[in-house]
PDB file of C-alpha atoms and ligand atoms in Angstrom:
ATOM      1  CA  UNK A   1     -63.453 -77.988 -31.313  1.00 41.00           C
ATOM      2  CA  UNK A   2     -63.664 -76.094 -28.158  1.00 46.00           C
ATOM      3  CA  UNK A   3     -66.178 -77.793 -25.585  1.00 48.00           C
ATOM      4  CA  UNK A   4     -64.301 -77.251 -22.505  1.00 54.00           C
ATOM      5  CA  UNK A   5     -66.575 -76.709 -19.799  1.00 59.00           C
ATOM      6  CA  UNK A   6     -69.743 -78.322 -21.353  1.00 66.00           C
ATOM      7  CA  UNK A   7     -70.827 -81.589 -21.259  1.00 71.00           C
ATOM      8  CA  UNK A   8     -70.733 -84.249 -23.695  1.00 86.00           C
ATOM      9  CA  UNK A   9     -73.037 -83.812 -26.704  1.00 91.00           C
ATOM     10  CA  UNK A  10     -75.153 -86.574 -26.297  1.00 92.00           C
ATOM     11  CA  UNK A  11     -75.385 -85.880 -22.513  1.00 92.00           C
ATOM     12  CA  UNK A  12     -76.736 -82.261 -23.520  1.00 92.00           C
ATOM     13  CA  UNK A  13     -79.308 -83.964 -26.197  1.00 94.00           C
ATOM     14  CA  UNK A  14     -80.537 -86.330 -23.718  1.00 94.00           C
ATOM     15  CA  UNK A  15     -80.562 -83.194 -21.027  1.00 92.00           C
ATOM     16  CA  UNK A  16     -82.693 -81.296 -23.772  1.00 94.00           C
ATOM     17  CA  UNK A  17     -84.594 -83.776 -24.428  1.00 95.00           C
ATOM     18  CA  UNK A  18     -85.776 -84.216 -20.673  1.00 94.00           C
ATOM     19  CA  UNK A  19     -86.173 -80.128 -20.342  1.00 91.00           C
ATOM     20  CA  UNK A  20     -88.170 -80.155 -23.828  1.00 94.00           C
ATOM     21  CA  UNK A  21     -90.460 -83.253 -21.855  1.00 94.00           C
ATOM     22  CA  UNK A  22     -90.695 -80.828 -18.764  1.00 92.00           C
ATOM     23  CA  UNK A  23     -92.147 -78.247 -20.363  1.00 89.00           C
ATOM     24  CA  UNK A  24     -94.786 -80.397 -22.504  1.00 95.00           C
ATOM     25  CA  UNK A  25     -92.667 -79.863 -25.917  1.00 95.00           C
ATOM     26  CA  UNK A  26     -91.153 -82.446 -28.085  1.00 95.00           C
ATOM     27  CA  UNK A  27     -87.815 -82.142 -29.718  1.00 95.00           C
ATOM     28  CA  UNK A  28     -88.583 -83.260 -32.833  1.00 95.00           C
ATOM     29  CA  UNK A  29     -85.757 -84.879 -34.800  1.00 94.00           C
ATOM     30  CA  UNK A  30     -85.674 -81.286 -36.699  1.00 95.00           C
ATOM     31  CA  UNK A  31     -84.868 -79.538 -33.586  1.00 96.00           C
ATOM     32  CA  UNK A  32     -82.528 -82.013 -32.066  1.00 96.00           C
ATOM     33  CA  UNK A  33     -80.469 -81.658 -35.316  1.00 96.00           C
ATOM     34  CA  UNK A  34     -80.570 -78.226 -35.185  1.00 97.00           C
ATOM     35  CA  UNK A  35     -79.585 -78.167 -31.056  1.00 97.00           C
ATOM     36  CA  UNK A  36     -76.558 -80.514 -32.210  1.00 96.00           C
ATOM     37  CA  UNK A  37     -75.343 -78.245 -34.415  1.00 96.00           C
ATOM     38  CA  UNK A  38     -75.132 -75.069 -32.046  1.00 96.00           C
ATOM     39  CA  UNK A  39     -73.883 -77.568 -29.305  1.00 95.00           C
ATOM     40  CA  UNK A  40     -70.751 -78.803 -31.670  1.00 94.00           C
ATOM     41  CA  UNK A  41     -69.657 -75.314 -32.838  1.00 94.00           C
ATOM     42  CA  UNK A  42     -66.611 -73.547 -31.513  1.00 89.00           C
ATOM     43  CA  UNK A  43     -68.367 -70.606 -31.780  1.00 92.00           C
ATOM     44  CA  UNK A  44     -71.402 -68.723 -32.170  1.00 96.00           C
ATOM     45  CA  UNK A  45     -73.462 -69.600 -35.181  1.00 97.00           C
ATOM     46  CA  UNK A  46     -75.759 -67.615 -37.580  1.00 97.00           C
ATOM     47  CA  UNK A  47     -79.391 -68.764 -38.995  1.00 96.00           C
ATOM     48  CA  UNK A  48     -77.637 -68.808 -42.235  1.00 95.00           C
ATOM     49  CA  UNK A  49     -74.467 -70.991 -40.906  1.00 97.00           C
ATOM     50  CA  UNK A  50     -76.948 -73.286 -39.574  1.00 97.00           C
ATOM     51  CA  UNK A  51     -79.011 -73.471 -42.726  1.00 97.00           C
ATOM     52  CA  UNK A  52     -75.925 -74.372 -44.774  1.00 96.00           C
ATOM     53  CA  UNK A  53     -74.990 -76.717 -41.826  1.00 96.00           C
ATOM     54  CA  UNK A  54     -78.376 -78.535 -41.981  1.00 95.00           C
ATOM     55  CA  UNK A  55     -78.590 -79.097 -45.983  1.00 94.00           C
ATOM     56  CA  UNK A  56     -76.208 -81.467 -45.419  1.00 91.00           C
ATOM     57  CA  UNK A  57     -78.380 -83.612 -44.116  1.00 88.00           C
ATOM     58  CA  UNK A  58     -81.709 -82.565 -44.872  1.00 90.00           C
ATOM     59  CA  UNK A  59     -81.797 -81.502 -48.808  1.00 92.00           C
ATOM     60  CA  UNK A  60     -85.109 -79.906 -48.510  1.00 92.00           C
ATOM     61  CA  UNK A  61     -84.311 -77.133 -45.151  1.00 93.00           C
ATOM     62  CA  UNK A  62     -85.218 -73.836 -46.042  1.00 94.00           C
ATOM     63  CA  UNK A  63     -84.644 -70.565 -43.856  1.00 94.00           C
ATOM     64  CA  UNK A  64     -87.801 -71.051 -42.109  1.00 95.00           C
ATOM     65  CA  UNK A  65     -87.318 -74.431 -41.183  1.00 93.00           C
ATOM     66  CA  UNK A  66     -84.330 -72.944 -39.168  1.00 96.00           C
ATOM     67  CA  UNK A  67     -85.816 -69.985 -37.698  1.00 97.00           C
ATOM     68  CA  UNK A  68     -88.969 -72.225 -36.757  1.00 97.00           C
ATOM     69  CA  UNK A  69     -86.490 -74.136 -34.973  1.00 97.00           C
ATOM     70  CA  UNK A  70     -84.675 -71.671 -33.209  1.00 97.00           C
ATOM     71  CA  UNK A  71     -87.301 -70.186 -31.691  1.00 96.00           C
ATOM     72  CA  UNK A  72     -88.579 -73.353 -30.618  1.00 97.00           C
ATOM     73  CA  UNK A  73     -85.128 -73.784 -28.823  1.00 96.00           C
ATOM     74  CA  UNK A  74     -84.675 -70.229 -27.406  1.00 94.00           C
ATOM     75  CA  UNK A  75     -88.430 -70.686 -25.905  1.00 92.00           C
ATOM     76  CA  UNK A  76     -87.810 -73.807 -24.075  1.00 92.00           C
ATOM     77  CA  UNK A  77     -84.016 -72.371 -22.684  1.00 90.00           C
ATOM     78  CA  UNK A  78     -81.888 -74.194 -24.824  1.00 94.00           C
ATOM     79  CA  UNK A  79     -80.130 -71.495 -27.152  1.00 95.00           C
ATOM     80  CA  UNK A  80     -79.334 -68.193 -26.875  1.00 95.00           C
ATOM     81  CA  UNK A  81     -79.732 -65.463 -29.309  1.00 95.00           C
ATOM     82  CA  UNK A  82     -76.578 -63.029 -29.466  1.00 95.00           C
ATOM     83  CA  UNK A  83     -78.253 -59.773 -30.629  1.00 94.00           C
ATOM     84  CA  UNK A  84     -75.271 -57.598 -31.879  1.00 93.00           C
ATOM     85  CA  UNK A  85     -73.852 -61.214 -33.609  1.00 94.00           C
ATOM     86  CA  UNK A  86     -77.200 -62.046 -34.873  1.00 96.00           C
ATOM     87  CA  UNK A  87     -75.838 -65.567 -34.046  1.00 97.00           C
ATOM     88  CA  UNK A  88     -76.713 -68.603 -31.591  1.00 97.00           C
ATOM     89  CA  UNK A  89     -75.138 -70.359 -28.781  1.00 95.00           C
ATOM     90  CA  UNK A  90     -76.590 -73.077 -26.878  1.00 94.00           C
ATOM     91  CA  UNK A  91     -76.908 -71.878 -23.587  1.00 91.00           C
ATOM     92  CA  UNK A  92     -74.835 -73.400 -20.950  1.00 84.00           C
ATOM     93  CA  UNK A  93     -76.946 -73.163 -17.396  1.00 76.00           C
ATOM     94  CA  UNK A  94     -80.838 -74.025 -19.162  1.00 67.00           C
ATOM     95  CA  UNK A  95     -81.896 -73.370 -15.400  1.00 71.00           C
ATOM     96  CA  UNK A  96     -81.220 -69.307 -15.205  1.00 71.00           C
ATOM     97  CA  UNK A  97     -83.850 -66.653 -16.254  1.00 70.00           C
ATOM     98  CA  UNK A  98     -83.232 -65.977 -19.543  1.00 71.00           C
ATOM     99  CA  UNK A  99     -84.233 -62.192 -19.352  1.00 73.00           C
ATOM    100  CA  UNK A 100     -81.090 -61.809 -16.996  1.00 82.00           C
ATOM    101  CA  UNK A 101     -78.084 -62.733 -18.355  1.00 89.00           C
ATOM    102  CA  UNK A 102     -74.581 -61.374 -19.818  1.00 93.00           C
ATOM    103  CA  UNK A 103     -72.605 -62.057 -22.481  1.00 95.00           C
ATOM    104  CA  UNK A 104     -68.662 -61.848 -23.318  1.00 96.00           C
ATOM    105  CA  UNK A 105     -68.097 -61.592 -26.679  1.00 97.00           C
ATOM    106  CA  UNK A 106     -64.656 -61.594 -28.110  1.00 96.00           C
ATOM    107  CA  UNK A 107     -63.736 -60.244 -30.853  1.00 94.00           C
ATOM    108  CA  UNK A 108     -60.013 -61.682 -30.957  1.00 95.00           C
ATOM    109  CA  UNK A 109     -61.329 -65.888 -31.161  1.00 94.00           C
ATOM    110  CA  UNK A 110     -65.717 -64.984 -31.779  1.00 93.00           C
ATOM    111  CA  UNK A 111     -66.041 -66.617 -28.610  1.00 93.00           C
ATOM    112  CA  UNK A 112     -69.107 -66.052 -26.361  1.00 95.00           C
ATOM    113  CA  UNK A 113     -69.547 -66.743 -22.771  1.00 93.00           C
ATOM    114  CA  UNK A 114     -72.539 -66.654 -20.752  1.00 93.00           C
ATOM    115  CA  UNK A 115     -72.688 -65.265 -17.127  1.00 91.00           C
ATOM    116  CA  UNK A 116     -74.983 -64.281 -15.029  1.00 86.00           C
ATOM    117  CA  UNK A 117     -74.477 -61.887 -12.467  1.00 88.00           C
ATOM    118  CA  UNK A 118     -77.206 -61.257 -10.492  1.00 87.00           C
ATOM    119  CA  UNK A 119     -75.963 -57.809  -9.262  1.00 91.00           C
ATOM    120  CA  UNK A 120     -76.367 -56.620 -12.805  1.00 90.00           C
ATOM    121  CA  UNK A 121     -79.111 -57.409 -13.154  1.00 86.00           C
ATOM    122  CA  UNK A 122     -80.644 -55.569 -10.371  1.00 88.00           C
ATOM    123  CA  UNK A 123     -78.125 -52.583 -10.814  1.00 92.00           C
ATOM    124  CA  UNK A 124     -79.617 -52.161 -13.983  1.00 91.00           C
ATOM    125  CA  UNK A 125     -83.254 -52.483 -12.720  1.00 89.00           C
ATOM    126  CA  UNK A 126     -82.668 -50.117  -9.923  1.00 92.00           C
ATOM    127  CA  UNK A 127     -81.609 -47.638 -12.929  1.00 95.00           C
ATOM    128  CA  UNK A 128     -83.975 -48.354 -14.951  1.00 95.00           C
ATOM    129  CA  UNK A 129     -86.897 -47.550 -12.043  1.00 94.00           C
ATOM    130  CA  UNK A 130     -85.152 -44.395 -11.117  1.00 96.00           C
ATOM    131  CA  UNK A 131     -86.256 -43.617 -14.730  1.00 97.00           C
ATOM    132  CA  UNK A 132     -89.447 -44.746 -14.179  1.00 97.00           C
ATOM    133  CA  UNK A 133     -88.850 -47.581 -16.572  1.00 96.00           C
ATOM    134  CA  UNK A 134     -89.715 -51.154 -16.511  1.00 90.00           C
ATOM    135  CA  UNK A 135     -87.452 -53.566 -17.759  1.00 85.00           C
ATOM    136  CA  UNK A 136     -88.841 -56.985 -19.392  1.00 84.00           C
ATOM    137  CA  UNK A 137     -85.586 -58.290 -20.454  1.00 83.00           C
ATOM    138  CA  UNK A 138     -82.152 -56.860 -19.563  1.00 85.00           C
ATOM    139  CA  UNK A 139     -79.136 -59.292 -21.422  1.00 89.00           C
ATOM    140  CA  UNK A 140     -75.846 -57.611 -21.485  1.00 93.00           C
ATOM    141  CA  UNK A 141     -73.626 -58.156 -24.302  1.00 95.00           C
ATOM    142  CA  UNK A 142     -69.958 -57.438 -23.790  1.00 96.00           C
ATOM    143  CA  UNK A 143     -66.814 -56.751 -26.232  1.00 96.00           C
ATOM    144  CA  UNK A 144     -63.931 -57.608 -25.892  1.00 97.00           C
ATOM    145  CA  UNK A 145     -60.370 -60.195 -25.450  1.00 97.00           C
ATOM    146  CA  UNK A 146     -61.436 -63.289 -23.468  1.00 96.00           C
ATOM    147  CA  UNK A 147     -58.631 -64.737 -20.762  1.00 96.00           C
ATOM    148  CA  UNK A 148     -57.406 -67.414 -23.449  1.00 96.00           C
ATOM    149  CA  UNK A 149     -56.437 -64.208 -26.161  1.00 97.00           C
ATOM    150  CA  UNK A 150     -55.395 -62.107 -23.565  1.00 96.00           C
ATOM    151  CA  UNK A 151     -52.994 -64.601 -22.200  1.00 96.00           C
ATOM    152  CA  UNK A 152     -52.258 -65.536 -25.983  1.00 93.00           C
ATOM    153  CA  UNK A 153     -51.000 -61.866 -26.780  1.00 89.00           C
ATOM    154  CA  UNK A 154     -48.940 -61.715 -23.255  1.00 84.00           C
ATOM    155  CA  UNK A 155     -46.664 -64.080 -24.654  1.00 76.00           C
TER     156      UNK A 155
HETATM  157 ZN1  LIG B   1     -78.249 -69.468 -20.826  1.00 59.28          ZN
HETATM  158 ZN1  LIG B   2     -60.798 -64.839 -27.460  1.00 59.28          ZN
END
């Protein structure tokens, strides 16, 4: 299991917990199981992955129960949505703006990593305008071999 970089999984729980708190939510012992399971996965995980994940040990989930509880999660900062995946990832800084943000999505290992560059974001603003567009939401996704692959095939 790859958690380098993140911290412990019941330090993230309690550290949801607290945000949930913050913004006058509850994570409900539905959600919390659902947030554990993003937070343990190598990798990016799909509604349906999670579903299956879930039955385990709640017989009676259905896909609703996991959406509900996804979008619970996304709203309140905690998981990310990869678009062009249709998959989730727990989201590793829950104090950026979620409407800015980049992802790096191999597709050697499935990995995804977050950044957030806040030059790209207004780069793509300042386009945008020139347009005379507005932008509500500007996330990034990215193809490609991450350093670990990269390094992996240089040998
Ligand atoms: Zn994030
Ligand atoms: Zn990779």
């Amino acid at each position: 299991m790859n958690r380098v970089g993140r911290p412990p999984l019941e330090e993230a729980l309690a550290e949801a917990e607290k945000q949930c708190a913050a913004n006058g939510n509850q994570l409900t012992e539905l959600r919390r199981a659902v947030l554990t399971l993003v937070l343990a996965a190598p990798g990016p995980l799909t509604a349906y992955q999670l579903l299956d994940q879930l039955k385990a040990v709640r017989k009676s989930a259905v896909p609703p129960t996991v959406y509900r509880a996804l979008d619970f999660l996304i709203d309140n900062r905690l998981v990310h949505k990869v678009e062009q995946l249709n998959a989730f990832i727990p989201c590793s800084d829950t104090h950026h703006d979620h409407h800015d943000v980049q992802f790096l999505i191999c597709d050697k290992c499935g990995t995804v990593a977050e950044i957030e560059d806040r030059a790209i974001a207004r780069a793509l603003a300042k386009a945008a305008e020139k347009h005379g567009f507005h932008p509500s939401k500007a996330v990034v996704e990215l193809d490609g071999t991450c350093a670990a692959c990269m390094a992996e095939q240089g040998k």
